[in-house]
């Protein structure tokens, strides 16, 4: 029989060993496309542009917005769509929210749509985020990350991340980490210019 003090020490040691793993989970997670892990990588805002010949069909994503309205990305085919993955607990998301809203206001008359995907969040904090930053485009509510997993072919591996879908619903651009006006606007111009 193992002495009680030894068992307590073993449990405490195991708890300390697991602490980094548990804390890493606080950042949210998306299962990697090939590894099956649930860790986010740090995003630096770098963009990957995918040539039209290399683009794959986008995922079928639909759900309810934070306002409890149905939204289906397939209904936006024929338009360029910016999909931003965010959460109210994400400091870089707060930093880029005003920029995204500004770009949305400028690009909407050109037929560009924006859709947020609020990942691993609570509905009330997310709604407060939208009100506080005056975000006017809709966001799908994705508390368990299920909608985000649908993008596993070109995964948004960090929060925030931004994808630009072409008029056929294919991922044309992937930005990992927060984006800026000067980074996103020319990429949108490029994709909207495609015929």
mmCIF file of C-alpha atoms in Angstrom:
data_model
loop_
_atom_site.group_PDB
_atom_site.id
_atom_site.type_symbol
_atom_site.label_atom_id
_atom_site.label_comp_id
_atom_site.label_asym_id
_atom_site.label_seq_id
_atom_site.Cartn_x
_atom_site.Cartn_y
_atom_site.Cartn_z
ATOM 1 C CA UNK A 1 0.000 0.000 0.000
ATOM 2 C CA UNK A 2 1.322 3.476 -0.968
ATOM 3 C CA UNK A 3 1.628 5.930 1.934
ATOM 4 C CA UNK A 4 -0.853 8.827 1.853
ATOM 5 C CA UNK A 5 1.919 11.489 1.763
ATOM 6 C CA UNK A 6 3.541 9.841 -1.276
ATOM 7 C CA UNK A 7 0.194 9.736 -3.136
ATOM 8 C CA UNK A 8 -0.390 13.443 -2.398
ATOM 9 C CA UNK A 9 3.084 14.291 -3.696
ATOM 10 C CA UNK A 10 2.520 12.217 -6.846
ATOM 11 C CA UNK A 11 -0.815 13.933 -7.532
ATOM 12 C CA UNK A 12 0.715 17.393 -6.983
ATOM 13 C CA UNK A 13 3.636 16.578 -9.296
ATOM 14 C CA UNK A 14 1.278 15.320 -11.998
ATOM 15 C CA UNK A 15 -0.837 18.450 -11.621
ATOM 16 C CA UNK A 16 2.203 20.686 -12.098
ATOM 17 C CA UNK A 17 3.268 18.672 -15.140
ATOM 18 C CA UNK A 18 -0.165 19.080 -16.725
ATOM 19 C CA UNK A 19 -0.502 22.794 -15.905
ATOM 20 C CA UNK A 20 1.153 24.047 -19.147
ATOM 21 C CA UNK A 21 -1.109 21.776 -21.184
ATOM 22 C CA UNK A 22 -4.217 23.044 -19.403
ATOM 23 C CA UNK A 23 -3.153 26.680 -19.716
ATOM 24 C CA UNK A 24 -2.464 26.239 -23.439
ATOM 25 C CA UNK A 25 -6.068 25.145 -23.814
ATOM 26 C CA UNK A 26 -7.251 28.526 -22.516
ATOM 27 C CA UNK A 27 -6.246 30.073 -25.801
ATOM 28 C CA UNK A 28 -8.902 28.058 -27.595
ATOM 29 C CA UNK A 29 -7.991 25.615 -30.269
ATOM 30 C CA UNK A 30 -8.615 24.151 -33.606
ATOM 31 C CA UNK A 31 -7.702 20.653 -34.530
ATOM 32 C CA UNK A 32 -4.831 20.753 -36.960
ATOM 33 C CA UNK A 33 -5.484 19.458 -40.437
ATOM 34 C CA UNK A 34 -2.793 16.831 -40.220
ATOM 35 C CA UNK A 35 -1.673 16.565 -36.628
ATOM 36 C CA UNK A 36 -4.929 16.265 -34.722
ATOM 37 C CA UNK A 37 -3.634 18.616 -32.028
ATOM 38 C CA UNK A 38 -5.599 21.479 -30.520
ATOM 39 C CA UNK A 39 -2.924 24.166 -30.223
ATOM 40 C CA UNK A 40 -2.900 27.563 -31.849
ATOM 41 C CA UNK A 41 0.265 28.938 -33.359
ATOM 42 C CA UNK A 42 1.140 32.556 -32.797
ATOM 43 C CA UNK A 43 0.056 34.600 -35.783
ATOM 44 C CA UNK A 44 2.276 37.342 -37.132
ATOM 45 C CA UNK A 45 -0.170 38.779 -39.678
ATOM 46 C CA UNK A 46 1.618 37.236 -42.637
ATOM 47 C CA UNK A 47 -0.534 36.490 -45.672
ATOM 48 C CA UNK A 48 -0.605 33.457 -47.916
ATOM 49 C CA UNK A 49 -2.073 34.143 -51.364
ATOM 50 C CA UNK A 50 -3.381 31.059 -53.165
ATOM 51 C CA UNK A 51 -3.405 31.167 -56.949
ATOM 52 C CA UNK A 52 -6.772 30.432 -58.597
ATOM 53 C CA UNK A 53 -5.463 27.161 -60.061
ATOM 54 C CA UNK A 54 -4.496 25.910 -56.578
ATOM 55 C CA UNK A 55 -7.683 26.866 -54.735
ATOM 56 C CA UNK A 56 -9.984 24.185 -53.403
ATOM 57 C CA UNK A 57 -13.730 24.383 -52.943
ATOM 58 C CA UNK A 58 -14.589 26.162 -49.731
ATOM 59 C CA UNK A 59 -16.341 24.369 -46.898
ATOM 60 C CA UNK A 60 -20.091 24.287 -46.424
ATOM 61 C CA UNK A 61 -20.495 26.476 -43.367
ATOM 62 C CA UNK A 62 -23.775 27.593 -41.878
ATOM 63 C CA UNK A 63 -25.059 28.358 -38.442
ATOM 64 C CA UNK A 64 -26.602 31.031 -36.273
ATOM 65 C CA UNK A 65 -25.252 34.517 -35.859
ATOM 66 C CA UNK A 66 -24.777 36.218 -32.517
ATOM 67 C CA UNK A 67 -28.189 37.794 -33.210
ATOM 68 C CA UNK A 68 -29.689 34.277 -33.559
ATOM 69 C CA UNK A 69 -30.256 34.609 -37.308
ATOM 70 C CA UNK A 70 -29.361 31.846 -39.774
ATOM 71 C CA UNK A 71 -26.355 32.468 -42.018
ATOM 72 C CA UNK A 72 -25.003 30.224 -44.764
ATOM 73 C CA UNK A 73 -21.749 31.114 -46.518
ATOM 74 C CA UNK A 74 -23.019 29.387 -49.670
ATOM 75 C CA UNK A 75 -25.633 32.162 -49.962
ATOM 76 C CA UNK A 76 -22.780 34.626 -50.518
ATOM 77 C CA UNK A 77 -21.343 32.848 -53.562
ATOM 78 C CA UNK A 78 -20.738 35.305 -56.367
ATOM 79 C CA UNK A 79 -19.253 37.809 -53.900
ATOM 80 C CA UNK A 80 -15.812 38.129 -52.394
ATOM 81 C CA UNK A 81 -16.155 37.298 -48.699
ATOM 82 C CA UNK A 82 -13.822 38.150 -45.827
ATOM 83 C CA UNK A 83 -14.117 35.612 -42.997
ATOM 84 C CA UNK A 84 -12.555 36.770 -39.731
ATOM 85 C CA UNK A 85 -12.047 34.342 -36.831
ATOM 86 C CA UNK A 86 -12.167 36.208 -33.521
ATOM 87 C CA UNK A 87 -13.143 36.066 -29.858
ATOM 88 C CA UNK A 88 -14.014 38.651 -27.237
ATOM 89 C CA UNK A 89 -11.193 37.379 -24.992
ATOM 90 C CA UNK A 90 -8.594 37.963 -27.723
ATOM 91 C CA UNK A 91 -6.566 41.186 -27.299
ATOM 92 C CA UNK A 92 -5.334 41.294 -30.938
ATOM 93 C CA UNK A 93 -8.979 40.878 -32.045
ATOM 94 C CA UNK A 94 -9.853 44.042 -30.138
ATOM 95 C CA UNK A 95 -6.946 45.783 -31.853
ATOM 96 C CA UNK A 96 -8.025 44.866 -35.383
ATOM 97 C CA UNK A 97 -11.820 45.232 -34.953
ATOM 98 C CA UNK A 98 -11.974 48.967 -35.872
ATOM 99 C CA UNK A 99 -9.798 48.337 -38.947
ATOM 100 C CA UNK A 100 -11.989 45.478 -40.147
ATOM 101 C CA UNK A 101 -15.124 47.573 -39.697
ATOM 102 C CA UNK A 102 -13.551 50.440 -41.666
ATOM 103 C CA UNK A 103 -12.552 48.121 -44.527
ATOM 104 C CA UNK A 104 -16.020 46.556 -44.490
ATOM 105 C CA UNK A 105 -17.686 49.973 -44.799
ATOM 106 C CA UNK A 106 -15.423 50.857 -47.726
ATOM 107 C CA UNK A 107 -15.689 47.515 -49.528
ATOM 108 C CA UNK A 108 -19.396 46.739 -49.081
ATOM 109 C CA UNK A 109 -20.443 49.076 -51.942
ATOM 110 C CA UNK A 110 -18.016 47.095 -54.137
ATOM 111 C CA UNK A 111 -19.865 43.863 -53.352
ATOM 112 C CA UNK A 112 -17.474 42.524 -50.695
ATOM 113 C CA UNK A 113 -19.108 40.848 -47.697
ATOM 114 C CA UNK A 114 -17.642 40.267 -44.245
ATOM 115 C CA UNK A 115 -18.563 37.433 -41.884
ATOM 116 C CA UNK A 116 -17.059 36.934 -38.468
ATOM 117 C CA UNK A 117 -16.754 33.565 -36.784
ATOM 118 C CA UNK A 118 -16.749 34.002 -33.009
ATOM 119 C CA UNK A 119 -14.833 30.998 -31.742
ATOM 120 C CA UNK A 120 -14.733 29.436 -28.255
ATOM 121 C CA UNK A 121 -16.540 32.341 -26.669
ATOM 122 C CA UNK A 122 -19.645 33.180 -24.702
ATOM 123 C CA UNK A 123 -22.530 34.796 -26.547
ATOM 124 C CA UNK A 124 -22.967 37.750 -24.169
ATOM 125 C CA UNK A 125 -19.273 38.773 -24.118
ATOM 126 C CA UNK A 126 -19.230 38.428 -27.921
ATOM 127 C CA UNK A 127 -22.309 40.622 -28.306
ATOM 128 C CA UNK A 128 -20.728 43.202 -25.972
ATOM 129 C CA UNK A 129 -17.591 43.111 -28.147
ATOM 130 C CA UNK A 130 -19.660 43.816 -31.270
ATOM 131 C CA UNK A 131 -21.507 46.689 -29.590
ATOM 132 C CA UNK A 132 -18.335 48.157 -28.098
ATOM 133 C CA UNK A 133 -16.446 48.146 -31.397
ATOM 134 C CA UNK A 134 -19.542 48.996 -33.481
ATOM 135 C CA UNK A 135 -19.104 45.901 -35.656
ATOM 136 C CA UNK A 136 -21.953 45.921 -38.173
ATOM 137 C CA UNK A 137 -21.249 42.756 -40.178
ATOM 138 C CA UNK A 138 -22.663 39.444 -38.899
ATOM 139 C CA UNK A 139 -20.716 36.863 -36.933
ATOM 140 C CA UNK A 140 -21.481 33.183 -36.689
ATOM 141 C CA UNK A 141 -21.419 31.848 -33.131
ATOM 142 C CA UNK A 142 -18.956 28.937 -32.884
ATOM 143 C CA UNK A 143 -18.537 28.140 -29.173
ATOM 144 C CA UNK A 144 -17.119 24.657 -29.737
ATOM 145 C CA UNK A 145 -14.967 25.419 -32.808
ATOM 146 C CA UNK A 146 -17.014 23.117 -35.057
ATOM 147 C CA UNK A 147 -17.495 25.727 -37.815
ATOM 148 C CA UNK A 148 -13.815 26.635 -37.703
ATOM 149 C CA UNK A 149 -12.880 22.979 -38.226
ATOM 150 C CA UNK A 150 -14.701 23.049 -41.561
ATOM 151 C CA UNK A 151 -11.823 25.190 -42.886
ATOM 152 C CA UNK A 152 -9.240 22.474 -42.238
ATOM 153 C CA UNK A 153 -7.934 22.518 -45.853
ATOM 154 C CA UNK A 154 -6.628 26.061 -45.285
ATOM 155 C CA UNK A 155 -6.864 26.287 -41.504
ATOM 156 C CA UNK A 156 -7.027 29.546 -39.579
ATOM 157 C CA UNK A 157 -4.449 28.432 -37.002
ATOM 158 C CA UNK A 158 -4.582 31.473 -34.732
ATOM 159 C CA UNK A 159 -7.083 33.875 -33.259
ATOM 160 C CA UNK A 160 -7.464 36.232 -34.967
ATOM 161 C CA UNK A 161 -7.134 34.900 -38.492
ATOM 162 C CA UNK A 162 -8.714 36.156 -41.677
ATOM 163 C CA UNK A 163 -9.585 34.314 -44.868
ATOM 164 C CA UNK A 164 -10.643 35.908 -48.145
ATOM 165 C CA UNK A 165 -12.967 33.752 -50.236
ATOM 166 C CA UNK A 166 -13.207 34.339 -53.964
ATOM 167 C CA UNK A 167 -16.515 34.551 -55.843
ATOM 168 C CA UNK A 168 -16.635 30.735 -56.115
ATOM 169 C CA UNK A 169 -16.331 30.383 -52.331
ATOM 170 C CA UNK A 170 -12.714 29.162 -52.484
ATOM 171 C CA UNK A 171 -10.050 30.363 -50.032
ATOM 172 C CA UNK A 172 -7.902 32.856 -51.954
ATOM 173 C CA UNK A 173 -6.002 34.452 -49.047
ATOM 174 C CA UNK A 174 -5.135 33.343 -45.523
ATOM 175 C CA UNK A 175 -3.829 35.787 -42.914
ATOM 176 C CA UNK A 176 -2.633 34.230 -39.664
ATOM 177 C CA UNK A 177 -2.776 36.738 -36.827
ATOM 178 C CA UNK A 178 -4.094 40.286 -36.764
ATOM 179 C CA UNK A 179 -4.280 42.164 -40.042
ATOM 180 C CA UNK A 180 -3.993 45.827 -40.935
ATOM 181 C CA UNK A 181 -5.639 48.198 -43.371
ATOM 182 C CA UNK A 182 -2.527 48.357 -45.546
ATOM 183 C CA UNK A 183 -2.224 44.552 -45.630
ATOM 184 C CA UNK A 184 -5.846 43.521 -46.216
ATOM 185 C CA UNK A 185 -7.044 46.227 -48.615
ATOM 186 C CA UNK A 186 -4.645 45.404 -51.510
ATOM 187 C CA UNK A 187 -5.383 41.700 -51.112
ATOM 188 C CA UNK A 188 -9.115 42.407 -51.407
ATOM 189 C CA UNK A 189 -8.470 44.576 -54.467
ATOM 190 C CA UNK A 190 -6.544 41.714 -56.040
ATOM 191 C CA UNK A 191 -9.245 39.103 -55.409
ATOM 192 C CA UNK A 192 -12.137 41.394 -56.437
ATOM 193 C CA UNK A 193 -10.317 42.157 -59.713
ATOM 194 C CA UNK A 194 -10.397 38.466 -60.688
ATOM 195 C CA UNK A 195 -12.924 37.527 -63.347
#
